[in-house]
Coordinates of C-alpha atoms in Angstrom, one line a residue:
Chain A
M11 CA 104.8 115.7 311.0
I12 CA 100.7 116.0 311.5
S13 CA 99.4 117.0 315.0
I14 CA 96.8 114.5 316.1
D15 CA 94.1 116.9 316.2
I16 CA 93.9 117.5 312.5
V17 CA 94.2 113.8 312.2
L18 CA 91.4 113.4 314.7
L19 CA 89.4 116.6 312.9
W20 CA 89.3 114.5 309.5
L21 CA 88.3 111.8 310.5
D22 CA 85.7 113.3 313.0
L23 CA 84.7 115.0 309.2
V24 CA 84.3 111.8 307.5
G25 CA 82.8 110.1 310.1
V26 CA 80.7 113.4 309.9
F27 CA 80.2 113.4 305.8
F28 CA 79.5 109.0 306.4
F29 CA 76.5 109.2 309.0
A30 CA 75.4 112.5 307.0
V31 CA 75.0 110.3 303.7
S32 CA 73.0 107.6 305.5
G33 CA 70.4 110.0 306.6
S34 CA 69.8 111.8 303.9
L35 CA 69.3 108.4 302.3
L36 CA 66.8 107.3 305.1
A37 CA 64.8 110.6 303.3
A38 CA 65.2 109.7 300.3
R39 CA 63.5 106.3 301.1
K40 CA 60.8 108.0 303.2
Q41 CA 60.1 110.9 300.0
F42 CA 61.2 113.9 302.4
D43 CA 62.5 116.5 299.9
I44 CA 66.1 118.6 299.9
V45 CA 65.8 120.7 303.0
G46 CA 64.7 117.0 304.9
S47 CA 67.2 115.4 303.9
V48 CA 69.9 118.2 304.5
L49 CA 67.9 118.6 308.3
L50 CA 68.0 114.9 309.3
A51 CA 72.0 114.7 307.6
S52 CA 72.3 117.1 310.2
I53 CA 70.8 115.7 312.6
V54 CA 72.3 112.4 312.3
A55 CA 75.4 113.6 311.8
L56 CA 76.2 116.5 313.9
G57 CA 73.7 114.7 316.5
G58 CA 75.9 112.8 318.1
G59 CA 79.4 114.6 318.1
V60 CA 76.9 117.5 320.0
I61 CA 75.4 115.3 322.3
R62 CA 79.1 114.0 323.2
D63 CA 80.6 117.2 323.8
I64 CA 76.7 118.9 325.9
I65 CA 78.1 115.5 328.0
I66 CA 81.7 116.7 328.9
N67 CA 80.9 120.0 329.9
A68 CA 83.9 121.7 328.3
G69 CA 81.7 125.0 326.4
P70 CA 79.6 124.9 323.4
P71 CA 79.6 121.8 321.2
I72 CA 81.7 121.8 318.2
A73 CA 79.2 121.5 315.8
F74 CA 77.5 125.1 316.5
T75 CA 81.3 127.0 316.6
N76 CA 83.5 125.2 313.4
P77 CA 81.2 125.9 310.6
A78 CA 83.3 123.6 308.9
Y79 CA 81.6 120.9 310.3
L80 CA 77.8 122.3 308.2
A81 CA 79.6 121.3 305.0
P82 CA 79.1 117.6 305.2
P83 CA 75.4 117.5 306.1
L84 CA 74.9 119.7 302.5
L85 CA 76.9 118.0 300.5
A86 CA 75.8 114.3 300.9
A87 CA 72.3 115.9 300.6
M88 CA 72.9 116.9 297.5
L89 CA 74.9 114.4 296.8
V90 CA 72.6 111.8 297.4
Y91 CA 70.0 114.1 295.7
F92 CA 71.5 114.3 292.3
L93 CA 72.9 110.5 292.1
F94 CA 71.0 108.0 294.0
S95 CA 67.7 109.1 293.7
S96 CA 67.1 106.5 291.6
V97 CA 69.2 104.0 293.4
Q98 CA 66.7 100.6 294.6
R99 CA 69.7 99.7 297.1
F100 CA 68.9 101.7 299.4
T101 CA 69.1 99.6 303.4
S102 CA 72.8 98.1 301.9
L103 CA 74.1 101.5 301.2
L104 CA 72.6 103.0 303.7
T105 CA 74.2 100.4 306.4
L106 CA 77.4 101.1 304.2
F107 CA 77.6 104.5 305.2
D108 CA 76.0 104.2 308.5
A109 CA 78.7 101.5 309.4
G110 CA 81.7 103.8 308.0
G111 CA 80.1 106.6 310.5
L112 CA 80.0 104.2 313.6
A113 CA 83.6 102.8 312.6
L114 CA 85.3 106.6 312.8
F115 CA 83.1 108.4 315.3
C116 CA 83.5 105.2 318.5
I117 CA 87.5 106.0 317.7
T118 CA 86.5 110.0 317.4
G119 CA 84.4 110.1 320.3
T120 CA 87.0 107.8 323.0
L121 CA 89.3 110.4 321.7
K122 CA 87.4 113.7 323.1
A123 CA 86.7 111.9 326.1
L124 CA 90.4 110.9 327.4
T125 CA 92.1 114.3 326.2
A126 CA 89.4 115.7 328.2
G127 CA 90.6 114.0 331.1
V128 CA 87.9 112.0 331.8
N129 CA 88.5 107.5 333.6
P130 CA 88.6 104.6 330.4
V131 CA 85.8 103.5 331.4
S132 CA 83.7 107.0 330.9
A133 CA 86.1 107.3 328.1
I134 CA 84.5 104.6 325.9
L135 CA 81.1 105.0 327.2
L136 CA 81.2 108.5 325.9
G137 CA 83.0 106.8 322.8
V138 CA 79.3 104.4 322.8
T139 CA 76.9 107.2 323.0
T140 CA 78.3 109.2 320.0
A141 CA 79.1 106.5 317.8
V142 CA 75.4 105.2 318.2
G143 CA 74.2 108.4 319.2
G144 CA 72.7 110.0 315.9
G145 CA 72.1 106.7 313.9
L146 CA 69.4 106.6 317.5
L147 CA 68.5 110.5 316.4
R148 CA 67.9 109.5 312.9
D149 CA 65.8 106.4 313.6
I150 CA 63.6 108.2 316.6
T151 CA 63.3 111.5 314.1
A152 CA 61.9 109.5 311.3
N153 CA 60.0 107.3 313.4
E154 CA 61.4 104.2 313.1
I155 CA 62.3 100.6 315.3
P156 CA 66.3 102.1 316.3
T157 CA 68.6 99.4 314.2
L158 CA 70.3 99.4 317.7
F159 CA 67.8 97.4 319.1
N160 CA 67.8 94.3 316.0
A161 CA 67.5 91.0 317.6
R162 CA 68.8 89.7 315.1
D163 CA 71.9 92.3 314.2
L164 CA 74.9 93.5 316.5
Y165 CA 75.1 97.4 316.0
A166 CA 76.5 98.5 319.9
L167 CA 78.8 95.8 319.9
P168 CA 80.9 97.0 317.3
A169 CA 81.3 99.9 318.7
F170 CA 82.4 98.6 322.0
V171 CA 85.0 97.3 320.7
G172 CA 86.2 100.2 318.6
A173 CA 86.5 102.4 321.4
G174 CA 87.8 100.0 324.1
L175 CA 91.0 99.4 321.0
T176 CA 90.8 103.2 320.8
T177 CA 91.6 103.6 325.1
L178 CA 94.3 100.8 325.3
L179 CA 96.4 101.8 323.4
W180 CA 95.8 105.0 324.2
H181 CA 97.2 104.0 327.2
L182 CA 100.2 102.4 325.5
G183 CA 100.6 105.1 324.4
T184 CA 101.1 103.6 320.0
F185 CA 97.7 105.6 319.2
T186 CA 98.6 107.1 315.9
G187 CA 97.2 107.8 312.7
L188 CA 98.2 104.1 311.0
T189 CA 96.4 102.5 314.5
A190 CA 93.7 104.2 314.4
C191 CA 92.9 103.5 310.6
I192 CA 93.3 99.6 311.4
I193 CA 90.9 100.0 314.3
A194 CA 88.9 101.6 312.1
G195 CA 88.9 98.9 309.4
V196 CA 88.5 96.6 312.1
V197 CA 85.3 97.9 313.6
F198 CA 83.9 98.7 309.6
A199 CA 84.8 94.5 309.1
F200 CA 83.0 93.7 312.4
R201 CA 79.8 95.8 311.6
V202 CA 79.2 94.7 308.3
T203 CA 80.0 91.2 308.7
A204 CA 77.8 91.2 311.7
W205 CA 74.6 92.7 309.3
R206 CA 75.4 90.4 306.6
R207 CA 74.7 87.7 308.7
S208 CA 71.9 88.6 310.7
Chain B
M4 CA 76.3 108.7 361.4
I5 CA 75.6 108.4 357.6
S6 CA 76.1 111.2 356.2
I7 CA 73.1 112.5 353.6
D8 CA 75.5 111.8 350.4
I9 CA 75.4 108.2 351.1
V10 CA 71.9 107.4 351.5
L11 CA 71.2 109.7 348.4
L12 CA 74.1 107.8 346.3
W13 CA 72.2 104.5 347.8
L14 CA 68.6 105.8 346.8
D15 CA 69.5 106.8 342.9
L16 CA 71.1 103.6 342.7
V17 CA 68.2 101.7 343.9
G18 CA 65.8 103.6 341.9
V19 CA 68.3 103.6 338.6
F20 CA 68.0 99.7 339.6
F21 CA 64.2 99.8 339.1
F22 CA 64.4 101.8 336.4
A23 CA 66.0 99.2 334.8
V24 CA 64.5 96.8 335.1
S25 CA 61.3 98.0 333.7
G26 CA 63.6 99.0 330.6
S27 CA 64.5 95.4 330.3
L28 CA 61.0 94.0 330.3
L29 CA 60.0 96.4 327.6
A30 CA 62.7 94.8 326.1
A31 CA 61.8 91.6 326.4
R32 CA 58.5 92.0 325.6
K33 CA 59.6 93.5 322.0
Q34 CA 61.8 90.8 321.6
F35 CA 65.3 92.3 321.8
D36 CA 68.2 90.4 322.7
I37 CA 70.4 91.1 325.5
V38 CA 72.8 93.5 324.3
G39 CA 69.4 95.4 323.2
S40 CA 67.6 94.4 327.0
V41 CA 71.1 96.4 328.1
L42 CA 71.1 99.9 325.4
L43 CA 67.5 100.0 327.2
A44 CA 67.4 99.2 330.6
S45 CA 70.7 102.1 330.2
I46 CA 68.6 104.7 329.1
V47 CA 65.9 104.5 330.8
A48 CA 67.9 104.0 334.1
L49 CA 70.4 106.5 333.3
G50 CA 68.0 109.1 330.9
G51 CA 66.6 110.9 333.7
G52 CA 69.7 111.9 335.7
V53 CA 71.5 112.3 333.1
I54 CA 68.9 115.3 331.7
R55 CA 69.3 116.6 334.9
D56 CA 72.7 116.8 335.4
I57 CA 73.3 118.9 332.2
I58 CA 70.3 120.9 333.2
I59 CA 71.8 122.1 336.6
N60 CA 75.1 122.4 334.9
A61 CA 78.1 121.6 337.0
G62 CA 80.4 119.3 335.4
P63 CA 79.4 116.4 333.6
P64 CA 76.8 113.9 334.4
I65 CA 77.1 111.7 337.3
A66 CA 76.6 108.2 335.0
F67 CA 79.5 109.2 332.9
T68 CA 82.0 110.1 335.5
N69 CA 80.8 107.1 338.8
P70 CA 81.1 103.3 337.0
A71 CA 79.2 102.8 340.0
Y72 CA 76.3 103.9 338.2
L73 CA 76.6 100.4 334.6
A74 CA 75.9 97.9 337.3
P75 CA 72.5 98.2 337.6
P76 CA 71.4 98.6 334.3
L77 CA 74.1 95.4 333.4
L78 CA 72.2 93.2 336.6
A79 CA 68.7 94.5 335.6
A80 CA 69.4 93.5 332.0
M81 CA 70.9 89.9 332.9
L82 CA 67.8 88.8 336.0
V83 CA 64.9 89.9 333.3
Y84 CA 67.3 88.0 330.7
F85 CA 67.6 84.6 333.0
L86 CA 64.7 84.8 335.3
F87 CA 61.6 87.1 333.5
S88 CA 61.7 85.6 330.2
S89 CA 58.6 83.0 330.5
V90 CA 56.7 85.5 332.5
Q91 CA 53.5 86.8 330.8
R92 CA 52.1 89.6 333.0
F93 CA 54.6 91.6 331.8
T94 CA 53.0 94.6 332.0
S95 CA 52.2 94.5 335.7
L96 CA 55.7 93.8 336.6
L97 CA 57.2 96.9 334.0
T98 CA 54.2 99.1 336.4
L99 CA 55.2 98.3 339.9
F100 CA 58.9 98.4 339.1
D101 CA 58.7 101.2 337.2
A102 CA 56.7 103.3 340.1
G103 CA 59.5 103.2 342.7
G104 CA 62.0 104.4 340.4
L105 CA 59.2 107.1 340.4
A106 CA 59.6 107.2 344.1
L107 CA 62.8 107.5 344.7
F108 CA 64.0 110.1 341.7
C109 CA 61.6 112.3 342.6
I110 CA 63.1 112.9 345.5
T111 CA 66.9 112.0 344.5
G112 CA 66.5 114.7 341.3
T113 CA 64.3 117.6 343.8
L114 CA 67.6 117.2 346.3
K115 CA 70.5 117.4 344.0
A116 CA 69.3 120.7 342.5
L117 CA 68.1 122.1 346.0
T118 CA 71.9 120.7 347.0
A119 CA 73.0 122.3 343.3
G120 CA 71.3 126.0 345.5
V121 CA 68.7 126.2 342.9
N122 CA 64.9 128.0 343.8
P123 CA 62.4 125.8 345.3
V124 CA 59.8 126.0 342.4
S125 CA 63.1 124.9 340.4
A126 CA 63.7 122.2 342.6
I127 CA 60.3 120.4 341.9
L128 CA 60.2 120.8 338.4
L129 CA 64.0 119.1 338.0
G130 CA 62.7 116.6 340.4
V131 CA 59.7 115.8 338.1
T132 CA 61.7 116.3 335.6
T133 CA 63.7 113.7 337.0
A134 CA 61.7 111.3 337.3
V135 CA 59.6 111.0 334.1
G136 CA 62.5 111.3 332.1
G137 CA 64.0 108.2 332.3
G138 CA 60.6 107.0 331.3
L139 CA 59.9 109.1 328.6
L140 CA 62.9 108.4 326.5
R141 CA 62.3 104.7 326.8
D142 CA 58.4 104.5 325.4
I143 CA 60.1 106.7 322.5
T144 CA 62.8 104.6 321.9
A145 CA 60.7 101.7 322.1
N146 CA 58.3 103.6 319.7
E147 CA 55.5 103.5 322.7
I148 CA 52.9 106.2 322.9
P149 CA 54.3 107.5 327.0
T150 CA 53.2 106.3 329.7
L151 CA 53.2 109.7 330.5
F152 CA 50.1 111.3 328.8
N153 CA 47.6 108.2 328.5
A154 CA 44.7 110.6 329.9
R155 CA 43.0 106.8 332.9
D156 CA 46.4 106.9 334.6
L157 CA 47.8 109.5 336.8
Y158 CA 52.2 109.2 336.4
A159 CA 53.6 113.1 336.7
L160 CA 51.0 113.9 339.8
P161 CA 52.9 111.6 341.8
A162 CA 56.3 112.1 341.4
F163 CA 55.1 115.9 342.2
V164 CA 53.6 115.3 345.1
G165 CA 57.3 114.0 345.9
A166 CA 59.4 116.5 344.7
G167 CA 56.7 119.1 346.6
L168 CA 56.6 117.7 350.2
T169 CA 61.2 117.2 349.7
T170 CA 61.4 120.1 349.3
L171 CA 59.3 120.7 352.3
L172 CA 60.8 119.5 354.1
W173 CA 64.1 120.6 353.0
H174 CA 63.2 123.8 353.8
L175 CA 61.8 123.4 357.6
G176 CA 65.1 121.1 358.2
T177 CA 63.4 117.9 358.3
F178 CA 64.4 115.9 356.1
T179 CA 66.4 112.4 356.3
G180 CA 66.8 109.1 355.0
L181 CA 63.7 108.4 357.9
T182 CA 61.5 111.2 356.1
A183 CA 62.7 110.5 352.7
C184 CA 61.3 106.1 353.0
I185 CA 58.3 107.8 354.1
I186 CA 57.8 110.2 350.9
A187 CA 59.3 107.5 348.4
G188 CA 56.2 104.5 349.9
V189 CA 53.6 107.1 350.1
V190 CA 54.3 107.8 346.3
F191 CA 54.8 104.6 345.0
A192 CA 51.3 104.0 346.8
F193 CA 49.7 107.2 345.2
R194 CA 51.3 105.6 341.5
V195 CA 50.1 102.6 342.3
T196 CA 46.9 102.7 343.3
A197 CA 46.2 105.4 340.0
W198 CA 47.2 102.3 337.9
R199 CA 45.2 100.2 339.7
R200 CA 41.8 102.3 339.6
S201 CA 42.6 103.2 335.5
Chain C
M24 CA 63.5 153.2 326.5
I25 CA 62.6 150.0 327.3
S26 CA 65.6 148.5 327.4
I27 CA 66.7 144.9 324.5
D28 CA 66.4 142.1 327.7
I29 CA 63.0 143.5 328.4
V30 CA 61.4 142.8 325.0
L31 CA 63.2 139.9 324.2
L32 CA 62.0 138.6 327.6
W33 CA 58.1 139.6 326.5
L34 CA 58.8 138.4 322.4
D35 CA 60.0 134.9 324.1
L36 CA 57.3 134.4 326.3
V37 CA 54.0 135.3 323.3
G38 CA 56.3 132.8 321.7
V39 CA 56.1 130.4 324.7
F40 CA 52.3 130.8 324.9
F41 CA 52.4 130.3 321.0
F42 CA 54.1 126.9 320.9
A43 CA 52.6 125.8 324.2
V44 CA 49.1 126.9 322.8
S45 CA 50.0 124.3 319.8
G46 CA 50.9 121.4 322.4
S47 CA 47.9 121.3 324.0
L48 CA 45.7 121.8 320.6
L49 CA 47.7 118.2 319.4
A50 CA 46.4 117.2 323.1
A51 CA 43.6 117.0 322.6
R52 CA 43.5 115.4 319.0
K53 CA 45.3 112.6 321.0
Q54 CA 42.2 112.9 323.3
F55 CA 45.0 113.6 326.5
D56 CA 43.5 114.7 329.7
I57 CA 44.7 118.1 331.3
V58 CA 47.7 117.0 332.7
G59 CA 48.8 115.3 329.7
S60 CA 48.0 118.4 328.1
V61 CA 50.0 120.7 330.1
L62 CA 53.0 118.0 330.3
L63 CA 52.9 119.0 326.1
A64 CA 52.1 122.1 326.2
S65 CA 55.3 122.5 328.6
I66 CA 58.1 120.0 326.1
V67 CA 56.7 122.4 323.1
A68 CA 56.8 125.4 324.6
L69 CA 60.2 125.1 326.7
G70 CA 62.2 122.5 325.1
G71 CA 64.1 124.6 322.4
G72 CA 64.7 126.5 324.7
V73 CA 66.4 124.6 327.2
I74 CA 68.3 123.3 323.9
R75 CA 69.8 126.0 323.2
D76 CA 70.5 126.8 326.7
I77 CA 72.2 123.5 327.1
I78 CA 74.4 124.3 323.5
I79 CA 75.0 127.5 324.5
N80 CA 76.6 126.3 328.2
A81 CA 75.9 129.2 329.9
G82 CA 74.5 128.1 333.5
P83 CA 71.3 126.3 333.9
P84 CA 68.4 127.2 331.1
I85 CA 65.7 129.9 331.9
A86 CA 63.2 127.7 332.0
F87 CA 64.3 126.4 335.0
T88 CA 65.4 129.5 337.0
N89 CA 63.1 131.8 335.9
P90 CA 59.3 131.0 336.8
A91 CA 57.5 133.1 334.6
Y92 CA 58.5 130.8 332.3
L93 CA 55.4 127.8 333.9
A94 CA 52.6 130.5 333.2
P95 CA 51.9 130.3 329.4
P96 CA 51.9 126.9 329.6
L97 CA 49.4 126.2 332.4
L98 CA 48.0 128.9 330.4
A99 CA 48.0 127.1 327.0
A100 CA 46.2 124.2 328.7
M101 CA 43.6 125.4 330.8
L102 CA 42.6 128.0 327.5
V103 CA 42.2 125.3 325.1
Y104 CA 41.2 122.1 327.1
F105 CA 38.1 124.9 328.2
L106 CA 37.1 126.9 325.0
F107 CA 38.6 123.6 322.1
S108 CA 37.3 120.8 322.9
S109 CA 34.5 120.9 320.5
V110 CA 36.6 122.2 317.8
Q111 CA 37.6 120.3 315.0
R112 CA 39.4 122.7 312.5
F113 CA 42.6 121.9 315.4
T114 CA 45.1 121.4 311.9
S115 CA 44.6 125.6 310.6
L116 CA 45.1 126.5 314.9
L117 CA 47.2 124.1 315.9
T118 CA 50.0 126.0 312.6
L119 CA 48.4 129.0 312.9
F120 CA 49.6 129.2 316.7
D121 CA 53.1 127.3 315.4
A122 CA 53.4 129.8 313.3
G123 CA 53.5 132.4 315.9
G124 CA 56.2 130.6 317.9
L125 CA 58.6 129.8 314.7
A126 CA 58.3 133.7 314.2
L127 CA 59.9 134.8 317.4
F128 CA 61.7 132.4 319.0
C129 CA 64.1 132.0 315.4
I130 CA 64.5 135.8 316.6
T131 CA 64.7 135.7 320.4
G132 CA 66.9 132.7 320.0
T133 CA 69.4 134.3 317.5
L134 CA 69.4 136.8 319.5
K135 CA 70.6 134.9 322.0
A136 CA 73.5 133.7 320.7
L137 CA 74.6 136.7 319.5
T138 CA 74.5 138.2 323.4
A139 CA 76.5 135.5 324.3
G140 CA 79.3 136.3 321.7
V141 CA 78.6 133.1 319.6
N142 CA 79.9 134.0 316.0
P143 CA 76.8 134.5 313.1
V144 CA 76.7 131.2 311.0
S145 CA 76.4 129.4 314.4
A146 CA 73.9 132.5 315.6
I147 CA 72.0 131.3 313.1
L148 CA 72.1 127.6 313.4
L149 CA 71.1 128.1 316.8
G150 CA 68.0 130.4 316.1
V151 CA 66.6 127.9 314.0
T152 CA 67.2 124.9 316.7
T153 CA 66.0 126.9 319.2
A154 CA 62.2 127.9 316.6
V155 CA 62.3 124.1 315.5
G156 CA 63.0 122.0 318.6
G157 CA 60.4 122.5 320.6
G158 CA 57.7 121.0 317.6
L159 CA 60.5 118.9 316.5
L160 CA 59.8 117.4 320.0
R161 CA 56.5 117.6 320.1
D162 CA 55.5 115.6 316.9
I163 CA 58.5 112.9 318.3
T164 CA 56.4 111.8 322.1
A165 CA 53.5 112.3 319.9
N166 CA 54.8 109.6 318.4
E167 CA 54.1 112.0 314.8
I168 CA 56.7 111.9 311.4
P169 CA 57.8 115.3 311.9
T170 CA 56.1 118.6 309.9
L171 CA 59.9 119.6 309.6
F172 CA 60.2 116.6 307.3
N173 CA 56.8 116.8 305.4
A174 CA 58.1 117.2 301.7
R175 CA 55.4 119.8 299.8
D176 CA 55.5 122.2 303.1
L177 CA 58.3 124.9 304.2
Y178 CA 59.1 124.4 307.7
A179 CA 62.9 125.3 308.1
L180 CA 63.6 127.6 305.8
P181 CA 61.3 130.7 307.1
A182 CA 62.9 130.3 310.4
F183 CA 66.4 130.5 308.5
V184 CA 65.1 133.3 306.4
G185 CA 63.8 134.9 310.3
A186 CA 67.8 134.2 312.2
G187 CA 69.2 135.5 309.3
L188 CA 68.0 139.1 309.6
T189 CA 67.8 139.0 313.0
T190 CA 71.6 138.4 312.6
L191 CA 72.2 140.3 310.0
L192 CA 70.1 143.8 311.3
W193 CA 71.6 142.8 314.8
H194 CA 75.4 143.8 313.1
L195 CA 74.6 146.7 311.0
G196 CA 73.4 148.4 314.1
T197 CA 69.5 148.2 313.1
F198 CA 67.7 146.1 315.5
T199 CA 65.6 147.2 317.4
G200 CA 61.3 146.5 318.7
L201 CA 59.8 147.5 316.2
T202 CA 62.3 145.7 313.6
A203 CA 61.9 142.7 315.2
C204 CA 58.4 142.9 315.0
I205 CA 58.5 143.2 310.9
I206 CA 60.9 140.1 310.8
A207 CA 58.6 138.0 313.0
G208 CA 55.3 139.1 310.6
V209 CA 57.9 137.9 307.7
V210 CA 58.3 135.1 309.2
F211 CA 54.7 134.0 310.0
A212 CA 53.7 136.1 306.2
F213 CA 56.1 132.9 305.0
R214 CA 55.0 129.7 307.1
V215 CA 51.5 130.2 306.9
T216 CA 51.8 131.3 302.7
A217 CA 54.2 128.1 302.1
W218 CA 51.6 125.7 304.4
R219 CA 48.8 127.4 302.5
R220 CA 49.9 125.9 299.4
S221 CA 50.9 122.7 300.1

């Protein structure tokens, strides 16, 4: 049987990749070069997790100790640079990848906090911080008004729902790889629906 | 007799509330919705203290371990949303609440550093960082030039005075709830006078 | 013989001074007053190192425990305020001092990570983060697009080269005060050449 740690690592790495693509797409729209693209991808993809690990205060952030975390931003910057340079529908793509990252990070962030022995309320808060932190850093760094504050869009609420469901299932003892995927699907659908209606 | 810890907690929570109101008022001026208002209030109110606790490096920041710290931002966002939506004199109100937060945080921030066994110079520095950190995050997040850098206004200086007086009284053994309130009054008056003359 | 710790401290303090001057020059261009100049100088000069120390997670950041780190920002702000207020060629000077800070910080940052027992890849990453962190904070705080993302300029690459060379020489056992100065010279020349050609 696959341990929860392995599942957590893979979900985290996929979330890192999704956020990295959103960073590279914004870099492409802002006409940054390939180095700027790698950097913005890294800030978005690793920023939320670094903030989470600093707050949990259990040793150096994983992004700085496990080199596997450097692969997704590099891969994302390459892909976007060679494939999407002519694509005009940046905003839709950016939002979809961002929603994917949000859906996975609110789960992995909450889970890391719970396994570190944090109380439920703080675990939810840390999950949301992990999920919205990277995107907030992306928008601040690129000098845009953060998506988080768009009055006609819902961004933090789906993350709250995901972090809340994760905490609930964890305490009920029914958190598995399957239920994790269901939560991720719900959060992703909620986020994309909210964005479409705005 | 009331212990210094209880006094510290209450002063800190009142400071959190004041800064939260300043964040919600800026959110209202920027026409963010209620969720954006809660988020900006939380960033301003808890940001300075989170930075301080991360720097002192004595376990996870209190805002993530004591759920009482979540009440002031929620309360502030509600109040501003329902009471002040039609008020035009945002700038004056924002500055007054911000000055209240500044006056309390330069004291509680310095005190936390001193009780953690930090040297006097660093304690003053941490107090000022706590006091100006939240407002700096607020202005950066909302894409404004930070108040901190307004050439015709004094913002960091009152915080330095407050942190310095707190350190002095602490080492003289005359820091009490009463002297804390006097320092807060001095800092508040200094800050508001500087702003009026600018 | 002079110990590596003393060399490290001095290189770090000189790097702090260089970055502080770049911060004060930007403050002068933005017409901040002397307090704003000290603050922006401090954020640039100490920001990168504070981020590095928080990530290494080995006690409070050195900028908050060793008061010597406060001297360079104060000195830099004074110098710029009294000497350069009439100088028009802000951009050239700012870039030269910024390059000096970059060259020294990618070495001292990497070295601190290596002596803390971090693996080589993470050490390089931390060195680059230290080197570009302060400048990134400076540009974000002053509401400018970070130099880091200028498509026609190379900013992160010289820092990567410096951090890589430092890690290599450290593992070969040939890292000395002399080789440190040579690496700094190479990084500085690389950065300035890249900027001239852009």
